[in-house]
Tab-separated table of C-alpha atoms and ligand atoms in Angstrom:
chain	number	residue	atom	x	y	z
Z	1	MET	CA	0.639	-41.628	10.548
Z	2	ALA	CA	0.171	-39.380	7.726
Z	3	ARG	CA	-1.993	-40.842	5.130
Z	4	ASP	CA	-1.030	-41.312	1.444
Z	5	GLY	CA	-1.723	-37.636	-0.198
Z	6	ALA	CA	-2.567	-35.957	2.917
Z	7	ALA	CA	-0.975	-32.918	4.508
Z	8	TYR	CA	-1.521	-30.663	7.527
Z	9	VAL	CA	-1.766	-27.183	6.790
Z	10	CYS	CA	-1.262	-24.478	9.610
Z	11	GLN	CA	-4.335	-22.056	9.264
Z	12	SER	CA	-2.304	-19.277	10.724
Z	13	CYS	CA	0.792	-19.147	8.732
Z	14	GLY	CA	0.060	-21.879	5.952
Z	15	ALA	CA	3.008	-23.708	6.732
Z	16	VAL	CA	2.535	-27.591	5.655
Z	17	HIS	CA	3.548	-30.260	7.663
Z	18	SER	CA	3.616	-34.312	7.077
Z	19	LYS	CA	1.890	-35.050	10.441
Z	20	TRP	CA	-0.830	-33.754	12.701
Z	21	ALA	CA	1.137	-31.913	15.884
Z	22	GLY	CA	-0.893	-29.845	18.471
Z	23	GLN	CA	1.736	-26.777	17.902
Z	24	CYS	CA	2.788	-25.361	14.291
Z	25	THR	CA	6.488	-25.575	14.264
Z	26	ALA	CA	6.746	-22.426	12.549
Z	27	CYS	CA	4.792	-19.941	14.117
Z	28	GLN	CA	4.388	-21.634	17.126
Z	29	ALA	CA	0.441	-21.166	17.021
Z	30	TRP	CA	-1.459	-23.839	18.821
Z	31	ASN	CA	-4.141	-26.028	17.248
Z	32	THR	CA	-3.835	-24.594	13.840
Z	33	LEU	CA	-3.172	-27.805	11.849
Z	34	VAL	CA	-5.964	-28.637	9.628
Z	35	GLU	CA	-5.960	-31.874	7.481
Z	36	GLU	CA	-6.012	-30.976	3.876
Z	37	ALA	CA	-6.402	-33.751	1.075
Z	38	GLN	CA	-3.231	-32.698	-1.507
Z	39	ALA	CA	-4.084	-32.233	-4.688
Z	40	ARG	CA	-1.222	-33.325	-6.724
Z	41	GLN	CA	1.479	-30.447	-7.374
Z	42	PRO	CA	2.096	-29.691	-10.531
Z	43	GLY	CA	5.611	-30.441	-11.610
Z	44	ALA	CA	5.463	-33.362	-8.601
Z	45	ILE	CA	7.645	-36.105	-9.163
Z	46	THR	CA	5.857	-39.306	-8.719
Z	47	PRO	CA	8.096	-42.167	-7.650
Z	48	THR	CA	6.430	-44.885	-8.998
Z	49	ARG	CA	6.348	-43.687	-12.243
Z	50	ALA	CA	9.336	-41.898	-14.092
Z	51	THR	CA	8.330	-39.416	-16.743
Z	52	LYS	CA	10.284	-38.591	-19.697
Z	53	ALA	CA	11.979	-35.194	-19.485
Z	54	ARG	CA	11.229	-32.996	-22.638
Z	55	GLY	CA	14.586	-30.868	-22.510
Z	56	LEU	CA	14.512	-27.065	-21.877
Z	57	ALA	CA	13.441	-24.376	-24.624
Z	58	LEU	CA	16.112	-21.648	-23.859
Z	59	GLU	CA	15.092	-18.225	-25.275
Z	60	THR	CA	17.064	-14.901	-25.793
Z	61	LEU	CA	16.428	-11.747	-24.366
Z	62	GLN	CA	15.385	-10.220	-27.526
Z	63	SER	CA	12.068	-10.552	-28.864
Z	64	THR	CA	10.225	-9.569	-31.983
Z	65	SER	CA	6.611	-10.089	-30.437
Z	66	VAL	CA	5.448	-6.919	-28.793
Z	67	GLY	CA	3.613	-7.470	-25.933
Z	68	PRO	CA	-0.114	-6.863	-25.617
Z	69	ASP	CA	-0.988	-3.389	-24.242
Z	70	ARG	CA	-2.014	-2.733	-21.133
Z	71	ILE	CA	-5.454	-1.944	-20.302
Z	72	LEU	CA	-6.166	1.491	-19.503
Z	73	THR	CA	-8.957	1.899	-16.863
Z	74	GLY	CA	-9.018	5.793	-17.412
Z	75	LEU	CA	-9.013	6.115	-13.491
Z	76	GLU	CA	-5.100	7.652	-13.973
Z	77	GLU	CA	-4.624	7.451	-10.258
Z	78	PHE	CA	-5.185	3.391	-10.258
Z	79	ASP	CA	-3.056	3.207	-14.066
Z	80	ARG	CA	-0.280	4.598	-12.726
Z	81	VAL	CA	0.305	2.673	-9.550
Z	82	CYS	CA	-0.373	-0.442	-11.696
Z	83	GLY	CA	2.374	0.472	-14.028
Z	84	GLY	CA	0.823	2.335	-16.707
Z	85	GLY	CA	-2.425	0.197	-17.027
Z	86	VAL	CA	-3.417	-3.166	-16.004
Z	87	ALA	CA	-1.336	-5.996	-17.767
Z	88	PRO	CA	-3.577	-8.257	-19.649
Z	89	GLY	CA	-3.096	-11.764	-18.105
Z	90	SER	CA	-1.803	-10.243	-14.779
Z	91	ALA	CA	-3.573	-11.224	-11.209
Z	92	ILE	CA	-3.455	-8.644	-8.625
Z	93	LEU	CA	-4.481	-8.659	-5.085
Z	94	LEU	CA	-6.017	-5.223	-3.755
Z	95	SER	CA	-6.080	-5.547	0.079
Z	96	GLY	CA	-7.177	-2.940	2.580
Z	97	ASP	CA	-9.154	-2.430	6.112
Z	98	PRO	CA	-12.980	-3.342	5.818
Z	99	GLY	CA	-15.096	-0.137	4.926
Z	100	VAL	CA	-11.625	1.468	3.557
Z	101	GLY	CA	-13.236	1.515	-0.132
Z	102	LYS	CA	-12.036	-1.324	-2.202
Z	103	SER	CA	-15.158	-2.332	-3.560
Z	104	THR	CA	-16.274	1.261	-4.279
Z	105	LEU	CA	-12.675	1.418	-5.787
Z	106	LEU	CA	-12.816	-1.791	-8.286
Z	107	LEU	CA	-16.621	-0.919	-9.093
Z	108	GLN	CA	-15.404	2.549	-10.581
Z	109	VAL	CA	-12.237	0.586	-11.997
Z	110	VAL	CA	-14.356	-1.658	-13.928
Z	111	ALA	CA	-17.049	0.973	-14.707
Z	112	SER	CA	-14.319	2.961	-16.414
Z	113	ALA	CA	-12.400	0.206	-18.038
Z	114	ALA	CA	-15.969	-0.653	-19.597
Z	115	ALA	CA	-16.682	2.547	-20.849
Z	116	ARG	CA	-13.211	2.767	-22.794
Z	117	GLY	CA	-14.159	-0.692	-24.558
Z	118	ALA	CA	-13.085	-3.442	-22.386
Z	119	ASN	CA	-15.041	-6.621	-21.624
Z	120	CYS	CA	-15.268	-6.333	-17.679
Z	121	VAL	CA	-17.036	-8.414	-15.050
Z	122	TYR	CA	-17.534	-7.485	-11.166
Z	123	ILE	CA	-18.182	-10.642	-9.436
Z	124	SER	CA	-18.871	-9.975	-5.385
Z	125	GLY	CA	-19.387	-12.991	-3.124
Z	126	GLU	CA	-20.596	-10.403	-0.664
Z	127	GLU	CA	-23.025	-8.501	-2.030
Z	128	ALA	CA	-26.132	-9.381	-3.939
Z	129	VAL	CA	-26.784	-8.029	-7.128
Z	130	ASP	CA	-29.391	-5.705	-6.437
Z	131	GLN	CA	-27.082	-4.129	-3.762
Z	132	ILE	CA	-24.166	-3.243	-6.270
Z	133	ARG	CA	-26.534	-1.718	-8.494
Z	134	SER	CA	-27.978	0.465	-6.252
Z	135	ARG	CA	-24.495	1.648	-5.067
Z	136	ALA	CA	-23.370	2.074	-8.715
Z	137	ALA	CA	-26.490	4.211	-9.294
Z	138	ARG	CA	-25.578	6.203	-6.435
Z	139	MET	CA	-22.076	6.668	-7.749
Z	140	GLY	CA	-23.636	7.669	-11.079
Z	141	LEU	CA	-22.326	4.893	-12.900
Z	142	GLY	CA	-26.024	2.981	-13.669
Z	143	ALA	CA	-25.591	3.275	-17.140
Z	144	SER	CA	-22.512	1.413	-17.414
Z	145	ALA	CA	-21.525	-2.010	-19.204
Z	146	VAL	CA	-19.846	-3.660	-16.907
Z	147	ARG	CA	-21.597	-7.280	-15.903
Z	148	LEU	CA	-22.429	-8.216	-12.551
Z	149	ALA	CA	-22.571	-11.739	-10.730
Z	150	ALA	CA	-23.016	-12.555	-7.017
Z	151	GLU	CA	-21.052	-15.927	-6.727
Z	152	THR	CA	-18.728	-17.879	-4.345
Z	153	SER	CA	-18.317	-20.975	-5.927
Z	154	VAL	CA	-14.743	-21.097	-7.746
Z	155	ARG	CA	-15.894	-23.993	-9.921
Z	156	ASP	CA	-18.882	-21.607	-10.898
Z	157	ILE	CA	-16.783	-18.720	-11.518
Z	158	LEU	CA	-14.155	-20.616	-13.658
Z	159	ASP	CA	-16.768	-22.108	-15.681
Z	160	GLY	CA	-18.571	-18.699	-15.971
Z	161	LEU	CA	-15.339	-17.031	-17.251
Z	162	LYS	CA	-14.110	-19.607	-19.863
Z	163	ARG	CA	-17.324	-18.983	-21.787
Z	164	GLU	CA	-16.195	-15.422	-22.933
Z	165	ALA	CA	-13.214	-13.171	-23.536
Z	166	PHE	CA	-13.265	-11.143	-20.770
Z	167	ASP	CA	-10.422	-8.484	-20.157
Z	168	LEU	CA	-10.599	-7.509	-16.762
Z	169	VAL	CA	-12.616	-9.520	-14.083
Z	170	VAL	CA	-12.608	-8.398	-10.548
Z	171	VAL	CA	-13.234	-10.757	-7.604
Z	172	ASP	CA	-14.706	-9.434	-4.228
Z	173	SER	CA	-13.287	-11.039	-2.095
Z	174	ILE	CA	-11.084	-13.623	-1.854
Z	175	GLN	CA	-11.981	-14.580	1.643
Z	176	THR	CA	-15.690	-15.124	0.445
Z	177	LEU	CA	-15.048	-18.045	-2.246
Z	178	TRP	CA	-14.666	-21.741	-1.848
Z	179	SER	CA	-13.860	-24.714	-3.781
Z	180	ASP	CA	-15.584	-27.995	-3.466
Z	181	GLN	CA	-12.024	-29.462	-3.747
Z	182	HIS	CA	-11.382	-28.882	-0.333
Z	183	GLU	CA	-13.213	-29.441	3.057
Z	184	ALA	CA	-11.977	-26.439	4.893
Z	185	SER	CA	-14.437	-23.464	5.230
Z	186	PRO	CA	-14.193	-20.363	3.172
Z	187	GLY	CA	-11.896	-17.733	4.579
Z	188	SER	CA	-9.538	-20.469	5.917
Z	189	VAL	CA	-5.983	-20.429	4.426
Z	190	THR	CA	-6.483	-23.885	2.544
Z	191	GLN	CA	-9.707	-22.170	0.772
Z	192	VAL	CA	-8.150	-19.051	-0.047
Z	193	ARG	CA	-5.243	-20.386	-1.146
Z	194	ALA	CA	-6.973	-22.598	-3.726
Z	195	ALA	CA	-9.503	-20.312	-4.828
Z	196	ALA	CA	-6.424	-17.608	-5.493
Z	197	GLY	CA	-4.302	-20.547	-7.217
Z	198	GLU	CA	-7.206	-21.304	-9.713
Z	199	LEU	CA	-7.793	-17.518	-10.451
Z	200	VAL	CA	-4.318	-16.997	-11.066
Z	201	ARG	CA	-3.996	-19.943	-13.613
Z	202	LEU	CA	-7.012	-18.691	-15.264
Z	203	ALA	CA	-5.418	-15.237	-15.712
Z	204	LYS	CA	-2.203	-16.608	-17.336
Z	205	LYS	CA	-4.025	-19.069	-19.282
Z	206	ARG	CA	-6.865	-17.044	-20.654
Z	207	GLY	CA	-4.881	-13.406	-20.698
Z	208	THR	CA	-7.496	-12.140	-18.588
Z	209	ALA	CA	-6.627	-9.826	-15.907
Z	210	ILE	CA	-7.870	-10.453	-12.407
Z	211	ILE	CA	-7.960	-8.461	-9.821
Z	212	MET	CA	-9.209	-9.896	-6.277
Z	213	VAL	CA	-9.925	-8.586	-2.807
Z	214	GLY	CA	-8.464	-9.359	0.466
Z	215	HIS	CA	-9.170	-7.933	3.179
Z	216	VAL	CA	-6.846	-7.771	6.194
Z	217	THR	CA	-6.956	-8.681	9.269
Z	218	LYS	CA	-6.146	-6.352	12.465
Z	219	ASP	CA	-2.363	-6.485	12.551
Z	220	GLY	CA	-2.425	-5.629	9.139
Z	221	GLN	CA	-1.697	-9.239	7.389
Z	222	ILE	CA	-3.682	-10.160	4.569
Z	223	ALA	CA	-5.855	-13.024	6.060
Z	224	GLY	CA	-4.991	-16.186	4.432
Z	225	PRO	CA	-1.647	-17.257	3.774
Z	226	ARG	CA	1.340	-15.343	2.362
Z	227	VAL	CA	1.598	-17.511	-0.403
Z	228	VAL	CA	-1.450	-15.545	-2.120
Z	229	GLU	CA	1.134	-12.706	-2.135
Z	230	HIS	CA	3.831	-15.384	-3.914
Z	231	MET	CA	1.028	-16.044	-6.632
Z	232	VAL	CA	0.270	-12.859	-7.806
Z	233	ASP	CA	1.995	-10.314	-10.174
Z	234	ALA	CA	0.866	-7.183	-7.975
Z	235	VAL	CA	-0.020	-6.370	-4.268
Z	236	LEU	CA	-1.556	-3.440	-4.155
Z	237	SER	CA	-3.112	-1.722	-0.759
Z	238	PHE	CA	-5.398	0.802	0.003
Z	239	GLU	CA	-5.188	2.744	3.073
Z	240	GLY	CA	-6.840	5.737	5.026
Z	241	GLU	CA	-6.857	6.535	8.382
Z	242	ARG	CA	-10.313	7.017	9.834
Z	243	GLY	CA	-11.887	10.426	9.993
Z	244	TYR	CA	-10.306	11.640	6.987
Z	245	PRO	CA	-11.676	11.145	3.381
Z	246	PHE	CA	-8.418	10.535	1.803
Z	247	ARG	CA	-7.381	6.812	0.641
Z	248	VAL	CA	-4.133	6.050	-0.768
Z	249	LEU	CA	-3.455	3.237	-3.164
Z	250	ARG	CA	-0.035	1.978	-2.851
Z	251	ALA	CA	1.866	-1.015	-4.901
Z	252	ASN	CA	3.768	-3.437	-2.475
Z	253	LYS	CA	4.705	-5.478	-5.070
Z	254	ASN	CA	4.873	-5.026	-8.962
Z	255	ARG	CA	6.223	-7.212	-11.487
Z	256	PHE	CA	4.874	-4.484	-13.815
Z	257	GLY	CA	5.879	-1.184	-12.649
Z	258	ALA	CA	7.559	0.517	-9.606
Z	259	THR	CA	6.366	-0.324	-6.313
Z	260	ASP	CA	6.723	3.419	-4.656
Z	261	GLU	CA	4.030	4.657	-6.774
Z	262	ILE	CA	1.012	5.932	-4.809
Z	263	GLY	CA	-2.359	7.113	-6.137
Z	264	VAL	CA	-4.493	9.478	-3.661
Z	265	PHE	CA	-8.392	9.698	-3.934
Z	266	GLU	CA	-10.887	11.101	-1.911
Z	267	MET	CA	-14.113	9.569	-0.552
Z	268	GLY	CA	-16.964	11.254	-1.300
Z	269	ASP	CA	-20.916	11.067	-1.450
Z	270	ALA	CA	-20.408	9.660	-5.213
Z	271	GLY	CA	-17.500	7.365	-4.669
Z	272	LEU	CA	-13.747	8.124	-4.853
Z	273	ARG	CA	-13.015	11.003	-6.669
Z	274	GLU	CA	-9.437	11.179	-7.634
Z	275	VAL	CA	-6.884	13.813	-6.372
Z	276	ARG	CA	-4.430	15.098	-8.914
Z	277	ASN	CA	-2.377	17.501	-6.723
Z	278	PRO	CA	-2.140	15.649	-3.275
Z	279	SER	CA	0.439	18.161	-2.045
Z	280	ALA	CA	-2.742	20.760	-1.452
Z	281	LEU	CA	-4.812	18.114	0.096
Z	282	PHE	CA	-2.120	17.191	2.966
Z	283	LEU	CA	-1.303	20.760	3.842
Z	284	ASN	CA	-2.878	22.140	6.652
Z	285	GLU	CA	-5.129	24.631	4.958
Z	286	GLY	CA	-5.087	28.270	5.300
Z	287	GLY	CA	-4.610	28.387	8.973
Z	288	GLU	CA	-1.076	29.379	10.378
Z	289	ARG	CA	1.527	27.008	11.246
Z	290	SER	CA	2.338	27.380	14.956
Z	291	ALA	CA	5.733	25.987	16.896
Z	292	GLY	CA	6.018	21.875	16.279
Z	293	ALA	CA	4.780	22.037	12.603
Z	294	ALA	CA	7.012	21.820	9.584
Z	295	VAL	CA	6.049	21.028	5.939
Z	296	PHE	CA	8.129	18.199	4.337
Z	297	ALA	CA	9.017	18.334	0.767
Z	298	GLY	CA	8.526	14.718	0.004
Z	299	ILE	CA	8.288	12.376	-2.887
Z	300	GLU	CA	5.706	9.496	-3.407
Z	301	GLY	CA	6.811	7.475	-6.120
Z	302	SER	CA	7.315	9.826	-9.565
Z	303	ARG	CA	5.479	13.082	-7.539
Z	304	PRO	CA	6.424	15.304	-5.477
Z	305	VAL	CA	3.670	15.987	-2.168
Z	306	LEU	CA	4.214	18.397	0.648
Z	307	VAL	CA	2.771	17.025	4.008
Z	308	GLU	CA	2.944	18.725	7.586
Z	309	PHE	CA	4.424	17.185	10.248
Z	310	GLN	CA	2.933	18.195	13.547
Z	311	ALA	CA	5.167	17.628	16.716
Z	312	LEU	CA	4.341	18.130	20.527
Z	313	VAL	CA	6.841	18.377	23.043
Z	314	ALA	CA	5.386	18.258	26.588
Z	315	PRO	CA	6.354	17.368	30.300
Z	316	SER	CA	5.233	14.047	31.158
Z	317	ALA	CA	3.309	13.165	33.815
Z	318	TYR	CA	4.204	9.814	34.251
Z	319	GLY	CA	7.627	8.005	34.970
Z	320	THR	CA	7.946	6.535	31.723
Z	321	PRO	CA	7.745	9.559	28.734
Z	322	ARG	CA	5.267	8.457	26.257
Z	323	ARG	CA	6.395	8.431	22.482
Z	324	ALA	CA	3.501	8.153	19.761
Z	325	VAL	CA	3.703	8.203	16.047
Z	326	VAL	CA	1.241	8.535	13.467
Z	327	GLY	CA	2.043	8.254	10.035
Z	328	TRP	CA	5.920	7.683	10.117
Z	329	ASP	CA	8.083	4.917	11.903
Z	330	THR	CA	8.776	4.816	15.306
Z	331	GLY	CA	12.004	3.572	15.251
Z	332	ARG	CA	13.286	6.539	13.238
Z	333	LEU	CA	11.722	8.660	15.758
Z	334	ALA	CA	13.696	7.120	18.465
Z	335	MET	CA	16.502	7.843	16.124
Z	336	VAL	CA	16.225	11.119	15.411
Z	337	LEU	CA	15.357	12.139	19.296
Z	338	ALA	CA	18.547	10.444	20.374
Z	339	VAL	CA	20.556	12.459	17.602
Z	340	LEU	CA	18.622	15.759	18.821
Z	341	GLU	CA	19.841	14.825	22.349
Z	342	ALA	CA	23.462	13.562	21.833
Z	343	ARG	CA	24.247	16.191	19.245
Z	344	CYS	CA	22.068	19.286	19.595
Z	345	GLY	CA	21.821	19.343	23.386
Z	346	LEU	CA	17.788	19.105	23.294
Z	347	GLY	CA	16.455	17.288	26.260
Z	348	PHE	CA	13.109	15.068	25.584
Z	349	GLY	CA	14.278	12.878	28.555
Z	350	ALA	CA	11.226	13.605	31.300
Z	351	ARG	CA	9.044	15.044	28.123
Z	352	ASP	CA	6.239	13.338	26.327
Z	353	VAL	CA	7.020	13.013	22.609
Z	354	TYR	CA	3.945	13.292	19.740
Z	355	LEU	CA	4.584	13.203	16.222
Z	356	ASN	CA	1.703	13.134	13.640
Z	357	VAL	CA	1.504	13.176	9.521
Z	358	ALA	CA	-0.955	15.609	8.921
Z	359	GLY	CA	-4.181	14.056	6.645
Z	360	GLY	CA	-3.246	10.624	7.241
Z	361	LEU	CA	-0.354	9.737	4.833
Z	362	ARG	CA	2.436	7.327	5.878
Z	363	ILE	CA	5.369	8.463	5.510
Z	364	SER	CA	8.526	6.308	4.744
Z	365	GLU	CA	11.585	8.360	3.105
Z	366	PRO	CA	14.408	9.000	4.951
Z	367	ALA	CA	14.318	12.470	3.306
Z	368	ALA	CA	11.758	13.055	5.867
Z	369	ASP	CA	14.555	12.897	8.913
Z	370	LEU	CA	15.432	16.751	9.162
Z	371	ALA	CA	11.570	17.818	8.709
Z	372	ALA	CA	11.004	15.492	11.604
Z	373	ALA	CA	13.748	16.957	13.535
Z	374	ALA	CA	12.581	20.550	12.836
Z	375	ALA	CA	9.448	19.694	13.938
Z	376	LEU	CA	10.041	18.461	17.022
Z	377	ALA	CA	12.633	21.041	17.729
Z	378	SER	CA	10.558	23.899	16.729
Z	379	SER	CA	7.891	22.297	19.546
Z	380	ALA	CA	10.695	21.944	22.383
Z	381	LEU	CA	11.922	25.535	21.480
Z	382	ASP	CA	8.441	26.889	21.157
Z	383	VAL	CA	9.441	28.734	18.314
Z	384	ALA	CA	7.395	28.559	15.170
Z	385	LEU	CA	9.246	28.020	11.410
Z	386	PRO	CA	8.491	30.876	8.799
Z	387	GLN	CA	5.141	29.900	7.176
Z	388	ASP	CA	6.821	30.000	3.584
Z	389	CYS	CA	9.300	27.519	4.753
Z	390	VAL	CA	9.581	23.590	3.732
Z	391	VAL	CA	11.826	21.100	4.936
Z	392	PHE	CA	13.755	17.942	3.751
Z	393	GLY	CA	17.511	16.396	4.381
Z	394	GLU	CA	18.771	13.000	5.797
Z	395	VAL	CA	20.346	12.815	9.287
Z	396	SER	CA	22.572	10.596	10.197
Z	397	LEU	CA	23.380	9.058	13.339
Z	398	SER	CA	26.524	11.615	13.552
Z	399	GLY	CA	23.937	14.404	13.179
Z	400	ASP	CA	25.172	15.299	9.804
Z	401	VAL	CA	22.619	16.534	7.157
Z	402	ARG	CA	22.703	14.305	3.844
Z	403	PRO	CA	21.674	15.220	0.548
Z	404	VAL	CA	18.296	13.456	-0.659
Z	405	SER	CA	17.284	12.438	-3.909
Z	406	ARG	CA	15.355	15.181	-6.460
Z	407	MET	CA	15.767	18.144	-4.534
Z	408	GLU	CA	14.829	20.145	-7.460
Z	409	ALA	CA	11.568	18.613	-7.720
Z	410	ARG	CA	10.907	18.827	-4.098
Z	411	LEU	CA	12.038	22.590	-4.367
Z	412	LYS	CA	9.858	23.322	-7.594
Z	413	GLU	CA	6.269	21.819	-5.964
Z	414	ALA	CA	7.001	23.960	-3.246
Z	415	ALA	CA	7.521	26.997	-5.249
Z	416	LYS	CA	3.946	25.878	-7.421
Z	417	LEU	CA	2.278	25.870	-3.828
Z	418	GLY	CA	3.797	29.149	-2.473
Z	419	PHE	CA	6.462	28.382	-0.444
Z	420	SER	CA	9.386	30.871	-0.727
Z	421	ARG	CA	12.366	29.029	0.908
Z	422	ALA	CA	13.436	25.972	2.316
Z	423	LEU	CA	15.833	24.201	4.919
Z	424	GLY	CA	17.584	21.470	3.523
Z	425	PRO	CA	21.091	19.884	2.945
Z	426	ALA	CA	23.795	22.101	1.513
Z	427	ALA	CA	23.718	20.625	-1.513
Z	428	ALA	CA	19.936	21.972	-2.603
Z	429	ILE	CA	21.341	25.584	-2.740
Z	430	GLU	CA	22.073	25.143	-6.379
Z	431	GLY	CA	19.702	25.693	-8.943
Z	432	ALA	CA	17.062	26.360	-6.250
Z	433	PRO	CA	14.000	28.383	-7.235
Z	434	PHE	CA	13.960	30.667	-3.985
Z	435	LYS	CA	16.092	30.708	-0.883
Z	436	VAL	CA	17.157	27.537	0.731
Z	437	THR	CA	18.775	27.699	4.070
Z	438	GLY	CA	21.280	25.038	3.638
Z	439	VAL	CA	22.792	22.991	6.638
Z	440	SER	CA	25.478	20.157	6.985
Z	441	ARG	CA	24.551	19.502	10.657
Z	442	LEU	CA	21.528	18.919	12.460
Z	443	GLY	CA	22.624	21.282	15.513
Z	444	ASP	CA	22.819	24.182	12.629
Z	445	ALA	CA	19.201	23.756	11.894
Z	446	VAL	CA	18.061	23.564	15.367
Z	447	ARG	CA	20.336	26.757	15.944
Z	448	ARG	CA	18.579	28.658	13.369
Z	449	ILE	CA	15.024	26.958	14.138
Z	450	GLY	CA	15.831	28.319	18.265
Z	451	GLU	CA	17.050	31.676	16.981
Z	452	ASP	CA	14.790	32.565	14.426
Z	453	ASP	CA	17.683	32.901	12.075
Z	454	TRP	CA	17.066	32.736	8.262
Z	455	SER	CA	19.886	34.832	6.912
L	1	TYD	P1	-16.676	-0.226	0.201
L	1	TYD	O1	-16.215	-0.056	-0.820
L	1	TYD	O2	-17.839	-1.111	0.594
L	1	TYD	O3	-15.305	-0.783	1.420
L	1	TYD	P2	-14.578	-2.251	1.408
L	1	TYD	O4	-15.071	-2.711	0.012
L	1	TYD	O5	-13.128	-1.692	1.550
L	1	TYD	O6	-15.361	-2.917	2.588
L	1	TYD	O7	-16.698	1.538	0.991
L	1	TYD	C1	-17.579	1.599	2.513
L	1	TYD	C2	-17.184	2.675	3.125
L	1	TYD	O8	-17.309	3.806	1.709
L	1	TYD	C3	-18.476	2.864	3.869
L	1	TYD	O9	-18.220	3.097	4.933
L	1	TYD	C4	-19.231	4.174	3.063
L	1	TYD	C5	-18.480	4.876	2.245
L	1	TYD	N1	-19.099	5.278	1.136
L	1	TYD	C6	-18.852	6.646	0.703
L	1	TYD	O10	-18.653	7.730	1.614
L	1	TYD	N2	-19.447	7.144	-0.461
L	1	TYD	C7	-19.616	6.305	-1.551
L	1	TYD	O11	-20.244	6.668	-2.733
L	1	TYD	C8	-19.522	4.975	-1.335
L	1	TYD	C9	-19.986	3.838	-2.197
L	1	TYD	C10	-19.271	4.766	-0.055
L	2	MG	MG1	-16.276	-4.861	0.090
């Protein structure tokens, strides 16, 4: 039987059960329930003592008071992803694979913000103060006014942060923290949730912006319960492919800004360098584009970004041909292949198909359909696209090529980078800075690629 005030929390999914069981009914995992002394939930109704209601204070949408200014860290790529600087009193979770550069990024963020007069603290539960110092020295931040602490006790951290008015605090990482209110070990769901909850409360109460680091597990989940994501105001992820120096900061949730914004960085010997013009970075520099390559004119957040789609269609040695994708959606590839087969007469049945987005960027825009299809058709037909051509457009199941958002901005960026023609939806022709081969059917695009006809 459940004891009074005890609850059983699944360490895999965070579901709360009233009694112990061998299997979690929410996520079906075995042996994951751990007893947790239940701190009284704020707002929970105590059955024995009726509390008197105080009425509801209703407000209007109009307000005469102006909200406090954002904290501009001076790292523009970071500020933009946050929605124009860090909102005071906000709680942000930064997630990413181990070694991707989260600690490096946040050390630069606080150092840069401190240089602009913000009162900043960097608390690490993973590194000793000396280690952080030597890293900072290597990155040329040795003279920064940031203050450091190596601490894992939530109680000590909260106590320390109450002693002064801090603007921005980094806690690296949420998995190393432990609260003496709970018996579970650091990194467990119980501890992560409790520590995050305490930090979020402090952020709201004191107006201190707190950035917490959260490691992700192999399957891309932030270790610990999803509830941390619900508690914070913004969830940012820091991504990068192994072997590439590029790192992309993305907002997955943001109460203070748009979620499709990206920040691009390059990891070097002295830390992360901001990349103001990502298009130049993601394009395969200099080299001739061969059959199977198509340059996609994309939009990431508010910025146009050009990236190269690379496809390889090759005879399969196996009974079941392979389909492998890096940087794009597998389901979307299956759809584009099916449309190419059914509407354009290209056969992929006994052939392996590989599709790669160069540079390690992940593309999720539907506007990339036509670029992927063009790369696939170019490889299947063994005809290269013109070197100076960009591609964009959405492809429907019926084989139509549909217009996409912000076509002018895409073409302008392409013109800026020396491209002088485009393959896209017919609606893109008007007002274009150069020749656009407008197509309304995918079959038209494939025919033009096959016949090398760009008249
Ligand atoms: P780190 O910020 O410690 O990653 P995380 O906190 O996400 O685990 O970065 C670790 C990697 O970054 C490590 O492999 C070394 C590399 N790095 C550089 O290449 N240059 C640098 O200036 C720094 C500080 C790190
Ligand atoms: Mg780290």
